Coordinates of C-alpha atoms and ligand atoms in Angstrom, one line a residue:
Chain A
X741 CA 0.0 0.0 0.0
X742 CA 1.4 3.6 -1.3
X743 CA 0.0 6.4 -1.6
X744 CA 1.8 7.9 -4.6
X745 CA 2.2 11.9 -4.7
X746 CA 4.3 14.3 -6.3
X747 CA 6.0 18.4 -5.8
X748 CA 6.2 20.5 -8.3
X749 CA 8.6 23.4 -7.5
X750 CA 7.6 26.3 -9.7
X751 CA 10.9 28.1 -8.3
X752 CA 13.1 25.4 -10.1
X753 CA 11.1 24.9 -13.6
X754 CA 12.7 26.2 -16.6
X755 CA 9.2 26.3 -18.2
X756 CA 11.2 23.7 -21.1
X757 CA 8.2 21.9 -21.8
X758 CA 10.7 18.3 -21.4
X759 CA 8.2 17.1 -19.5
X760 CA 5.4 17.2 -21.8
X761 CA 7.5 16.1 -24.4
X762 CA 8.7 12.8 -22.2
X763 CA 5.1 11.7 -21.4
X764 CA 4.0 12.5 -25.1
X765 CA 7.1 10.3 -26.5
X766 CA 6.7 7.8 -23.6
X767 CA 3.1 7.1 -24.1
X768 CA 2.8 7.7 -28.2
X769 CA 0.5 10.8 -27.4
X770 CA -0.7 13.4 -30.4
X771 CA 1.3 16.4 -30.5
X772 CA -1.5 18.1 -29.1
X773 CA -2.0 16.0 -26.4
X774 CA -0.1 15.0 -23.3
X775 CA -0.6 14.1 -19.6
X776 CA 1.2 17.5 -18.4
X777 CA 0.9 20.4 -19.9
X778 CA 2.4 23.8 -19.5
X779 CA -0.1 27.1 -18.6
X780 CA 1.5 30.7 -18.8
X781 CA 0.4 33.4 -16.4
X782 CA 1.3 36.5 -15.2
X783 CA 1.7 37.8 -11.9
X784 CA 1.8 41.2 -10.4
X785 CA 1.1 44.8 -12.0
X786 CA 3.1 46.6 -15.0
X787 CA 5.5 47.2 -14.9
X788 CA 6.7 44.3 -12.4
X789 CA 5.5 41.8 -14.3
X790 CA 6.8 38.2 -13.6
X791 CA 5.7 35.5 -16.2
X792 CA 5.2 32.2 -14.6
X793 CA 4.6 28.5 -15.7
X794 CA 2.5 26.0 -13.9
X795 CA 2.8 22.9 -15.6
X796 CA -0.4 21.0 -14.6
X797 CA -1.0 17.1 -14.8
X798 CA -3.7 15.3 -13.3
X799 CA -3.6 15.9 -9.2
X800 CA -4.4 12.3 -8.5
X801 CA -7.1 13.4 -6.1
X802 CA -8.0 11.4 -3.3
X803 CA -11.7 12.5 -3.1
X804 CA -11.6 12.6 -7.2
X805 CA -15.0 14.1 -8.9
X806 CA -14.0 12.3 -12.2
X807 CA -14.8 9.0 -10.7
X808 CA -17.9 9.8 -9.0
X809 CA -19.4 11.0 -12.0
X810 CA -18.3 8.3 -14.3
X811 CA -20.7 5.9 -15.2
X812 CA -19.0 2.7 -16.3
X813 CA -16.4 2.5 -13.4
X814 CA -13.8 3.0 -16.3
X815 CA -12.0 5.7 -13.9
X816 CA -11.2 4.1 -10.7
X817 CA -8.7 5.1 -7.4
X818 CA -6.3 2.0 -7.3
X819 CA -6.2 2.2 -3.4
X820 CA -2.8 0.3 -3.5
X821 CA -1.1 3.4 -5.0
X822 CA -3.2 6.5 -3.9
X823 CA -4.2 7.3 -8.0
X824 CA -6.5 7.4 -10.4
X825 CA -6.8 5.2 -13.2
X826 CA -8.8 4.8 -16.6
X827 CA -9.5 1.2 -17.5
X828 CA -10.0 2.2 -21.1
X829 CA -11.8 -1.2 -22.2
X830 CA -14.5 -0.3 -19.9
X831 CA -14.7 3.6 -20.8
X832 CA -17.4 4.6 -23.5
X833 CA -16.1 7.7 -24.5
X834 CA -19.2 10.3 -22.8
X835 CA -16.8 12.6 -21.1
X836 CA -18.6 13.5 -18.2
X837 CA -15.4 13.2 -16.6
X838 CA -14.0 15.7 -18.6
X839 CA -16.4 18.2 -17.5
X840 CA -16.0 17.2 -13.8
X841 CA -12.5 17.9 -13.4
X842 CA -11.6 20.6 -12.0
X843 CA -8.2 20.6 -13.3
X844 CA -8.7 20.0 -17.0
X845 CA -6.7 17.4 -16.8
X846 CA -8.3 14.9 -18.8
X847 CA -8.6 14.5 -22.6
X848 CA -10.7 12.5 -25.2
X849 CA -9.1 11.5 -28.1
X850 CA -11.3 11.4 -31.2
X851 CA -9.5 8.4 -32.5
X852 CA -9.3 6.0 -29.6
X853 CA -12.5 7.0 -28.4
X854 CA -12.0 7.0 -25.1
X855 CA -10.5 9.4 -22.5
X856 CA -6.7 9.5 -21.1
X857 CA -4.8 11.3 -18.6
X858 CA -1.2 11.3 -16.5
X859 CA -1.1 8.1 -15.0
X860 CA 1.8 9.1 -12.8
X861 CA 3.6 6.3 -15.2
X862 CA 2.4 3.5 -12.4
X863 CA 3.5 0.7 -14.6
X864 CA 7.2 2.6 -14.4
X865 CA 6.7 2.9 -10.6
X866 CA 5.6 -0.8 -10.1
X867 CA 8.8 -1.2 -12.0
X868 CA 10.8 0.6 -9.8
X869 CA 11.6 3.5 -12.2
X870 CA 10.3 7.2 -11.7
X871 CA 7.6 9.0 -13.4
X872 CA 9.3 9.9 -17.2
X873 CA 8.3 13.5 -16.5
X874 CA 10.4 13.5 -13.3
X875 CA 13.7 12.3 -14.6
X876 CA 13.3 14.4 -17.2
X877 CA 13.2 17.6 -15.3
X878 CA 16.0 19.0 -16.4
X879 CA 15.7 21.8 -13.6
X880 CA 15.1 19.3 -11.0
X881 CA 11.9 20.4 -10.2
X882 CA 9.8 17.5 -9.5
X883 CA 10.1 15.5 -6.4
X884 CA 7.8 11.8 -6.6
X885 CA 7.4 9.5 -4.0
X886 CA 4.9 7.9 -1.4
X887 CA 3.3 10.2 1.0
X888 CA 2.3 7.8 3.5
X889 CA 5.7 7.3 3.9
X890 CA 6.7 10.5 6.6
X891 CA 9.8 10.1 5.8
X892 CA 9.8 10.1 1.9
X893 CA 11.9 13.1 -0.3
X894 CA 8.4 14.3 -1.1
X895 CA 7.2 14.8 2.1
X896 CA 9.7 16.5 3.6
X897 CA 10.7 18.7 0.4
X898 CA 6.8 19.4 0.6
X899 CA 7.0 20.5 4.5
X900 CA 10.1 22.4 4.0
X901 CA 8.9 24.2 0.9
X902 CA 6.0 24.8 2.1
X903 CA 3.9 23.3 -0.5
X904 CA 0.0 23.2 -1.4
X905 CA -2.4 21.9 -2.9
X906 CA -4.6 23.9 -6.0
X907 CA -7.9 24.7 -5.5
X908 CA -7.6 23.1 -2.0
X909 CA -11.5 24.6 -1.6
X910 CA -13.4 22.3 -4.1
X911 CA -12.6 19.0 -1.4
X912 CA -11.0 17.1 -4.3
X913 CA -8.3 16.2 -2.0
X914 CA -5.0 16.6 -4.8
X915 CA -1.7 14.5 -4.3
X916 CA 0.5 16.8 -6.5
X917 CA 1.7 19.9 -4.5
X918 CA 3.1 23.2 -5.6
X919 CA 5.8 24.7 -4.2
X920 CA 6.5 29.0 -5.1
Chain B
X1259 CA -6.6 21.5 -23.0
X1260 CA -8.2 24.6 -21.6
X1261 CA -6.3 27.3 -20.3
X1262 CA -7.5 27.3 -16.5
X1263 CA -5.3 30.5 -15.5
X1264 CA -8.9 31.9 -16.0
X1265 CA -12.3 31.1 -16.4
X1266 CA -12.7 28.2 -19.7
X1267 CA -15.7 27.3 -21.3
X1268 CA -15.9 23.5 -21.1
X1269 CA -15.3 21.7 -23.7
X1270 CA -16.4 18.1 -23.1
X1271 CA -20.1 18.3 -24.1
X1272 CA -21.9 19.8 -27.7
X1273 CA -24.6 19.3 -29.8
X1274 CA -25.4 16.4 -29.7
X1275 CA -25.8 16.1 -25.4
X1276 CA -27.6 19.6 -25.9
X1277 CA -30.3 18.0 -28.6
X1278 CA -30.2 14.9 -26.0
X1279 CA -31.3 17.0 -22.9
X1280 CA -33.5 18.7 -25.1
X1281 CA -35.6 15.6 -26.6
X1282 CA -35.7 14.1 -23.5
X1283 CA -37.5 16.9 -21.5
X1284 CA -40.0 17.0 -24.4
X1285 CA -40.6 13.5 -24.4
X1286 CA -41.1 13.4 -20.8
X1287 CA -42.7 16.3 -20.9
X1288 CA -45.5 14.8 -23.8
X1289 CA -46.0 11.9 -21.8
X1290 CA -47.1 14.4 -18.3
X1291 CA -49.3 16.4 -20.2
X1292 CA -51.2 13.4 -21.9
X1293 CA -51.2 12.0 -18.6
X1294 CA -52.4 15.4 -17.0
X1295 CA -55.2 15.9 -19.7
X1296 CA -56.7 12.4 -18.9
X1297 CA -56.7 13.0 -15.1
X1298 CA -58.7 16.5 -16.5
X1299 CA -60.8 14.2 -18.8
X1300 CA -60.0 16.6 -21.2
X1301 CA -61.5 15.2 -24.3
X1302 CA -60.4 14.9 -28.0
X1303 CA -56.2 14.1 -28.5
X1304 CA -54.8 15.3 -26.0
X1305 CA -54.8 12.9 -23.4
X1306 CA -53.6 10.1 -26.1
X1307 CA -51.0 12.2 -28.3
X1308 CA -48.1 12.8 -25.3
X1309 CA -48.3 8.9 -25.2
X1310 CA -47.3 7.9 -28.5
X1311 CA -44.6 10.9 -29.0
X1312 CA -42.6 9.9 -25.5
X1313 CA -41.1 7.1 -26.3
X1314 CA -39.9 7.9 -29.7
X1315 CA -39.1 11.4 -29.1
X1316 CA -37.2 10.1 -26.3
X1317 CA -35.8 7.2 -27.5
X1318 CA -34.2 9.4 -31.0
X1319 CA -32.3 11.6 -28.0
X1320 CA -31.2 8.8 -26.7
X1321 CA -29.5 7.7 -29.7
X1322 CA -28.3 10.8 -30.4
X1323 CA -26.4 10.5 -27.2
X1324 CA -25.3 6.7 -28.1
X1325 CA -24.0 8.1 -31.2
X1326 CA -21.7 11.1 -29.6
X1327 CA -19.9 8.3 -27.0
X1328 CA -16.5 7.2 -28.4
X1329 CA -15.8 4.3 -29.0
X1330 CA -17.8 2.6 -27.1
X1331 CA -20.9 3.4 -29.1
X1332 CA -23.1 0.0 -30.4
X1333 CA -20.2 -2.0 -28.3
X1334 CA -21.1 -3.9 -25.6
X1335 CA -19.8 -1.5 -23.5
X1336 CA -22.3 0.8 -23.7
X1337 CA -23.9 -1.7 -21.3
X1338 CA -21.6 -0.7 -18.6
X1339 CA -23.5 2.2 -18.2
X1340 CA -26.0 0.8 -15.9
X1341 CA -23.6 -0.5 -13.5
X1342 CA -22.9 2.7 -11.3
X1343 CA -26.3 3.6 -10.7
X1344 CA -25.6 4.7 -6.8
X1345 CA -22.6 6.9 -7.9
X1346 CA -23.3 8.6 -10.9
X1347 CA -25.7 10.8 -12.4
X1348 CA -25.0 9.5 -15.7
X1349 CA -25.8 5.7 -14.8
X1350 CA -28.8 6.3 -12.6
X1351 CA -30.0 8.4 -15.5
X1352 CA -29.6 5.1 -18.0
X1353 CA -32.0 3.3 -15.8
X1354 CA -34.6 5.8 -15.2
X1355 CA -34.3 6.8 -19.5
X1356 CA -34.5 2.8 -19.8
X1357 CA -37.4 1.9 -17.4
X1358 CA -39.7 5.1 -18.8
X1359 CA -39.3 3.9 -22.2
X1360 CA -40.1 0.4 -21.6
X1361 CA -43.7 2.0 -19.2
X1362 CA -44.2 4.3 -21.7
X1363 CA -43.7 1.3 -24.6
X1364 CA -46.1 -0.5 -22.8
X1365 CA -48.9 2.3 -21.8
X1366 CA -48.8 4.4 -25.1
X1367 CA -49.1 1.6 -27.5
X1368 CA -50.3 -1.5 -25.7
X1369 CA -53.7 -0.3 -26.7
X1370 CA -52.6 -1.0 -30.7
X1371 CA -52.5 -4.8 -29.5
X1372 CA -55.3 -5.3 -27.1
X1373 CA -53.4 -4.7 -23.5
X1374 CA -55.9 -2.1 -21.8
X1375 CA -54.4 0.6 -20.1
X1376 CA -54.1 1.0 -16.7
X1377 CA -54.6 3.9 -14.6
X1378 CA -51.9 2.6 -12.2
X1379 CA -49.1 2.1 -14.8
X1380 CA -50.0 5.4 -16.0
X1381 CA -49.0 7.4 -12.7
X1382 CA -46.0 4.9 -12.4
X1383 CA -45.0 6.5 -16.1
X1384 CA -45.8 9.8 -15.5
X1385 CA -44.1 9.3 -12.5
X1386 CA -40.8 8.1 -14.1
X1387 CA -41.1 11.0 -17.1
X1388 CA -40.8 13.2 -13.9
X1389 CA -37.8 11.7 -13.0
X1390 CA -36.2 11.8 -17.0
X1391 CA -37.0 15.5 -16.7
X1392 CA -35.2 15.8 -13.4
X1393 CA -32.3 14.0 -14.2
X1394 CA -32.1 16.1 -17.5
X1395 CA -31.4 19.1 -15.0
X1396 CA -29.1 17.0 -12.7
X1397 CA -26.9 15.5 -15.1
X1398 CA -25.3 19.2 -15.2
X1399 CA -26.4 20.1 -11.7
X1400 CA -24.1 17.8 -10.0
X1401 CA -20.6 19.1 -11.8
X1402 CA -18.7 21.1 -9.1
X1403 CA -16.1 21.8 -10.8
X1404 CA -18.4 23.8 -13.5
X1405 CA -20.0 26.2 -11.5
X1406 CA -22.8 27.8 -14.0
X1407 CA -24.2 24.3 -13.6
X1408 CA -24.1 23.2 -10.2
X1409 CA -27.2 25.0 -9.3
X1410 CA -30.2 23.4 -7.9
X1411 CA -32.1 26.0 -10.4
X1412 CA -30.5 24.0 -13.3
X1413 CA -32.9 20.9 -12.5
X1414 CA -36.0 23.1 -11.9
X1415 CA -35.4 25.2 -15.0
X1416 CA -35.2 21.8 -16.8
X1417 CA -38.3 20.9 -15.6
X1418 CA -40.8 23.5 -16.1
X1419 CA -39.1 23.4 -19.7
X1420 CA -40.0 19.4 -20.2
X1421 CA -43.6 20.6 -19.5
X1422 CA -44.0 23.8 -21.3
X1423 CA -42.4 21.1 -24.4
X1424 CA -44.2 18.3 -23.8
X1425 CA -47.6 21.0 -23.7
X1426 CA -46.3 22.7 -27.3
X1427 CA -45.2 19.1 -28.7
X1428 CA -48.5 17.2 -27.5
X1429 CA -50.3 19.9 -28.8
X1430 CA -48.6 20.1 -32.3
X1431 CA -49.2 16.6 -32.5
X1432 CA -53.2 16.2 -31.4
X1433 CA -53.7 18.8 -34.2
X1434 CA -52.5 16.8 -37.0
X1435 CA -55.7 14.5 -35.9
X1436 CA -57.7 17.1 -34.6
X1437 CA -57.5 20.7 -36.2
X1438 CA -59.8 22.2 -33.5
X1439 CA -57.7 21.4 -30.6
X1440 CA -57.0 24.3 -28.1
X1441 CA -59.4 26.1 -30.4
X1442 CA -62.1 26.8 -27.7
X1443 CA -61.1 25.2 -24.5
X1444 CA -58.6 27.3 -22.3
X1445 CA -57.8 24.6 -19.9
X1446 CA -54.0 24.0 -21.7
X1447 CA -53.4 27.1 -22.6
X1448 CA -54.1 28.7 -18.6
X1449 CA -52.2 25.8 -17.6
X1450 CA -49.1 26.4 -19.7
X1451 CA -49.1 30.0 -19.1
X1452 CA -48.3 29.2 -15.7
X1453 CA -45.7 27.1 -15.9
X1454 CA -44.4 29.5 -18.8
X1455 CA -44.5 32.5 -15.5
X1456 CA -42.9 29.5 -13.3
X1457 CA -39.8 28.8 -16.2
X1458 CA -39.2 32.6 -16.4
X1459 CA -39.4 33.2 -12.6
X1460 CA -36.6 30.4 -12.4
X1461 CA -34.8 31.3 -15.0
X1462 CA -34.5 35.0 -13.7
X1463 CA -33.5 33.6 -10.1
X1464 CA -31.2 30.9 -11.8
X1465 CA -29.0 33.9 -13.5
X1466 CA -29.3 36.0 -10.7
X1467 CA -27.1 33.2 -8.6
X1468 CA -24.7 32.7 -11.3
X1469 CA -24.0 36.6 -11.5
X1470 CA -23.6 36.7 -8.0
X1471 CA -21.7 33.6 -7.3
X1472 CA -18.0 32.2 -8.0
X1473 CA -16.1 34.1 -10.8
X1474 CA -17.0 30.9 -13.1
X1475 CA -20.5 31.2 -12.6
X1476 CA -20.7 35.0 -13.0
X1477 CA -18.5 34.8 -16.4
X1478 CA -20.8 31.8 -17.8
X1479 CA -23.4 34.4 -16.7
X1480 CA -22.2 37.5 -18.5
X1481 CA -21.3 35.4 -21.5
X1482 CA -25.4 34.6 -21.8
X1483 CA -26.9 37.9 -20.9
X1484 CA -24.4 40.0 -22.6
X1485 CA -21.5 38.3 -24.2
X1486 CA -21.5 35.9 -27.4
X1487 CA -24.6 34.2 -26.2
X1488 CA -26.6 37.0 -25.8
X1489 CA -28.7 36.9 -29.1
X1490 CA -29.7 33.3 -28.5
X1491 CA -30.8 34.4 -25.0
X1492 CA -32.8 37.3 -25.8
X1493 CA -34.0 36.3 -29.4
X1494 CA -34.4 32.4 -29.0
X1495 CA -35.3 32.2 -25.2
X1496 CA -36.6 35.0 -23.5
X1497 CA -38.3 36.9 -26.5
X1498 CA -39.8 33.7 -28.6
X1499 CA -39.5 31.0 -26.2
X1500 CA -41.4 32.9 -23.6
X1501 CA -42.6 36.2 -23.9
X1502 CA -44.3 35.8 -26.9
X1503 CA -45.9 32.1 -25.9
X1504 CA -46.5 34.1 -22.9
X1505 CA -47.9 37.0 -24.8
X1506 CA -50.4 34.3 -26.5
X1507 CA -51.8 32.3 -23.9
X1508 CA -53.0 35.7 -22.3
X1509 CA -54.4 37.8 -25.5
X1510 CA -56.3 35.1 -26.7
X1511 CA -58.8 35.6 -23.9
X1512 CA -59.0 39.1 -25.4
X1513 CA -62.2 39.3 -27.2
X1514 CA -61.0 40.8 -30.1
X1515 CA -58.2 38.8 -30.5
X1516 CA -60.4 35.4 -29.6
X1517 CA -60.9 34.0 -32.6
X1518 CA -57.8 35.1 -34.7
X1519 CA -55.6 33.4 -32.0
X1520 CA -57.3 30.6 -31.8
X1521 CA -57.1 29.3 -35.5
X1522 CA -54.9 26.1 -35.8
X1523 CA -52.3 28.2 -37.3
X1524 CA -51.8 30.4 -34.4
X1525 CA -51.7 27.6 -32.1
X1526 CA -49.6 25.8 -34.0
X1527 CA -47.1 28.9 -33.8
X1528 CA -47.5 29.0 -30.2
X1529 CA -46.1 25.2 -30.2
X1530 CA -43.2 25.6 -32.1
X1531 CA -42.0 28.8 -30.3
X1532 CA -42.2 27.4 -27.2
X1533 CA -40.1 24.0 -28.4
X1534 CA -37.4 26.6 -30.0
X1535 CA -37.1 28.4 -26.7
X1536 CA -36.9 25.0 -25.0
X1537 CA -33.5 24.3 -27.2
X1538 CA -32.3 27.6 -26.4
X1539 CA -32.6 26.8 -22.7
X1540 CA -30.3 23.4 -23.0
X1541 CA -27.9 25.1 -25.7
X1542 CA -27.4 28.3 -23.6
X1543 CA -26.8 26.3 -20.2
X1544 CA -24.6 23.2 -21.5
X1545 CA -22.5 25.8 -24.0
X1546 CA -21.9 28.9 -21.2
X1547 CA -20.6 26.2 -18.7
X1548 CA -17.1 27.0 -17.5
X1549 CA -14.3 25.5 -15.8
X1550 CA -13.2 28.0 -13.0
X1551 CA -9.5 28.7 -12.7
X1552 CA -7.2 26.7 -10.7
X1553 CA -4.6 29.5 -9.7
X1554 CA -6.0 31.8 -7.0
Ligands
LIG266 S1 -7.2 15.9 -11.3 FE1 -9.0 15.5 -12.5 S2 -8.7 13.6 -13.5 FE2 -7.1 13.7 -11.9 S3 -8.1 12.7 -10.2 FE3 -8.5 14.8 -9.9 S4 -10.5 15.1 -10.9 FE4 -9.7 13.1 -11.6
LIG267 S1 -15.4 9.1 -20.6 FE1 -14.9 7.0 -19.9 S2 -13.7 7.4 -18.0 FE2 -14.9 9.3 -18.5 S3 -16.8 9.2 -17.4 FE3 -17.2 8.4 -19.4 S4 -16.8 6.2 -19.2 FE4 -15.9 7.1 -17.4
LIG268 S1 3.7 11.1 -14.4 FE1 4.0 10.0 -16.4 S2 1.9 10.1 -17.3 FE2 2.0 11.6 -15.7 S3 2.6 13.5 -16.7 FE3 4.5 12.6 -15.9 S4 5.2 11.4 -17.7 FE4 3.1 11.8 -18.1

């Protein structure tokens, strides 16, 4: 039993987009799909602008809205790991899910049919390997591990860095933390 | 993959869910007011009309949404949809869209092969078209994380529509066999004037809680009442889908106007403004939904 979570460090990201490119490769995605993706935003007032990138990925939510509404019991939390999971032989392809999620974090692809998202490379974990987007980080920015482990990199780089959680207020419960 | 540094419209439903909702409040919505006109002993079409059109109006949507799954569509799969009934919206709808078309199956056209019909399988229909209509609403009232939706107004709204339909759609059709229908008899027309008051009366409120709540729900808000949406909102819904029906239902009372308004081809009018204001309704709610953004 794990419960599988990650840090993102937004002080450390060199907005490369490596990430998206190594779960894209890794998983034969369309260019215009991936399970992380980069979003752009600005903070501050002009002229102290500061442009900042928040690449986003599915947050592996414990309390997740996308399998509550799913109908099928395609998308299921694998309690052995702590994430989410799309059995895609059971999916039929009505993205309700995609509407639930708070984090856009889910896409349908017209070809398959059915809807994907990051799996947080579980088949890589169970192998003993890290998440392709994390050893790709070229700025070191991602930190993966078990957080029912206290004493696992992720937690305490969490702790010390004071990470949270987005949009802690909608009860979805996410296991991917952002540190700023 | 939407940008959710601010407000996105969704992007996981379209046409064909919107035609969907739509069909399936005016199927349910035939059915309650055939069922209604009997317990009135209204005489004439009426009361026989709604019961034919439900199940095939309601079955068509159905397929329409079979047909905008992936690929899951005519698989067996599809037939995992009834088995998270407890959980989901979606799946508890499957059961209550299957066991009102099998009633309605059996109530509307047993009668073509002998079975009479039974007053007590009738309210157990009408009964289940009440729940297709509020599941309609519910389907989008339960999304959280799409704010313009997850009002309890969303269901209600839904449901006075399915009725004012299923009136305009019961009515179209008990013309075709009866021309004089609704031509002197106010009972219908009194009735749907009501629940035409009761749609606008929710549909004000319903707005007024998306402009005042989260930023989401007040931009899915402004994009209907003012933004891109705002033709179909004014034009398709509020002008013909209820002020004018509205308009109608109380001028033909007038005696001057009395027996203009009701010739078939007025009522007829009436009908088929009141269904295009009914599609309105669905397209402007599923299309102005929004995903609310995820930075603070
Ligand atoms: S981020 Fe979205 S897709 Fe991932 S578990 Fe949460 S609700 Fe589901
Ligand atoms: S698209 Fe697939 S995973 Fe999503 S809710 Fe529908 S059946 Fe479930
Ligand atoms: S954890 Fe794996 S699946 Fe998820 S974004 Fe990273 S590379 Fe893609």
């Amino acid at each position: 039993m794990a419960h599988y979570g990650m840090l993102i460090d937004l002080t450390m990201c060199a907005q490369c987009s490596a990430c998206t490119v190594a779960c894209q490769t890794l998983y034969d995605r369309p260019p215009d799909q991936s399970g992380v993706y980069l979003l752009t935003y600005e903070t501050g007032t002009f002229p102290a602008v500061k442009r900042t990138t928040l690449p986003v990925q599915c947050m592996q939510c414990q309390n997740p809205p996308c399998v509550s509404v799913c109908p099928t019991g395609a998308s299921y939390r694998d309690s052995a790991t702590g994430t989410v999971q799309i059995d895609a032989s059971r999916c039929i392809g009505c993205r309700y899910c995609i509407a639930a999620c708070p984090y856009g974090a889910r896409q349908y692809s017209s070809t398959t049919g059915v809807v994907t998202k990051c799996t947080f490379c579980i088949g890589r974990v169970a192998d003993g390997l890290e998440p392709a987007c994390v050893e790709t980080c070229i700025g070191h920015a991602r930190v993966f591990g078990d957080l029912d482990d206290p004493g696992s990199d992720v937690n305490r780089a969490a702790a010390e860095r004071h990470a949270v959680a987005l949009r802690s207020d909608l009860g979805t419960r996410p296991s991917v933390y952002y540190a700023s | 993959m939407p940008e959710l540094i601010q407000n996105t419209l969704q992007t996981a439903w379209g046409w064909l869910v919107i035609i969907y909702l739509f069909l399936a409040g005016v199927g349910a919505g035939a059915y309650l007011t055939s069922w209604w006109a009997s317990n009135r002993d209204l005489g004439g079409a009426l009361p026989v009309v709604g019961r034919y059109l439900a199940a095939p109006v309601v079955a068509l949507g159905s397929l329409l949404l079979v047909f905008d799954l992936g690929a899951g569509s005519f698989h067996a799969r599809i037939f995992y949809l009834y088995t998270h009934p407890f959980t989901s919206m979606m799946s508890l709808g499957t059961w209550i869209l299957t066991i009102f078309l099998v009633l309605s199956v059996i109530d509307g056209y047993g009668p073509l092969v002998g079975v009479r019909r039974a007053r007590w399988l009738g309210d157990v229909t009408a009964l289940f078209a009440g729940l297709v209509a509020v599941y309609t609403g519910l389907l989008l009232g339960v999304v959280k994380a799409i704010p313009f939706w997850n009002s309890a107004l969303v269901p209600v709204l839904f449901v006075l529509s399915a009725a004012s339909t299923g009136i305009a759609a019961t009515v179209l059709g008990a013309l075709v066999v009866q021309r004089s229908t609704c031509g002197e008899d106010d009972t219908v027309t009194r009735f749907h004037q009501g629940i035409i008051v009761s749609e606008a009366v929710a549909l004000a409120l319903f707005l007024f809680f998306a402009a005042s709540g989260p930023s989401a729900a007040h931009f899915s808000y402004s994009r209907v009442v003012v933004g891109g949406l705002a033709a179909a909102f004014w034009v398709g819904l509020v002008a013909l889908g209820l002020v004018v029906p509205f308009a109608y239902c109380a001028l033909r009372r007038a005696p001057a106007l009395a027996h203009m308004l009701r010739s078939p081809g007025w009522v007829a009018g009436e009908a088929v403004l009141v269904l295009v204001g009914g599609f309105f309704l669905r397209y402007l709610v599923v299309s102005a939904g929004a995903l609310g953004r995820i930075m603070g």
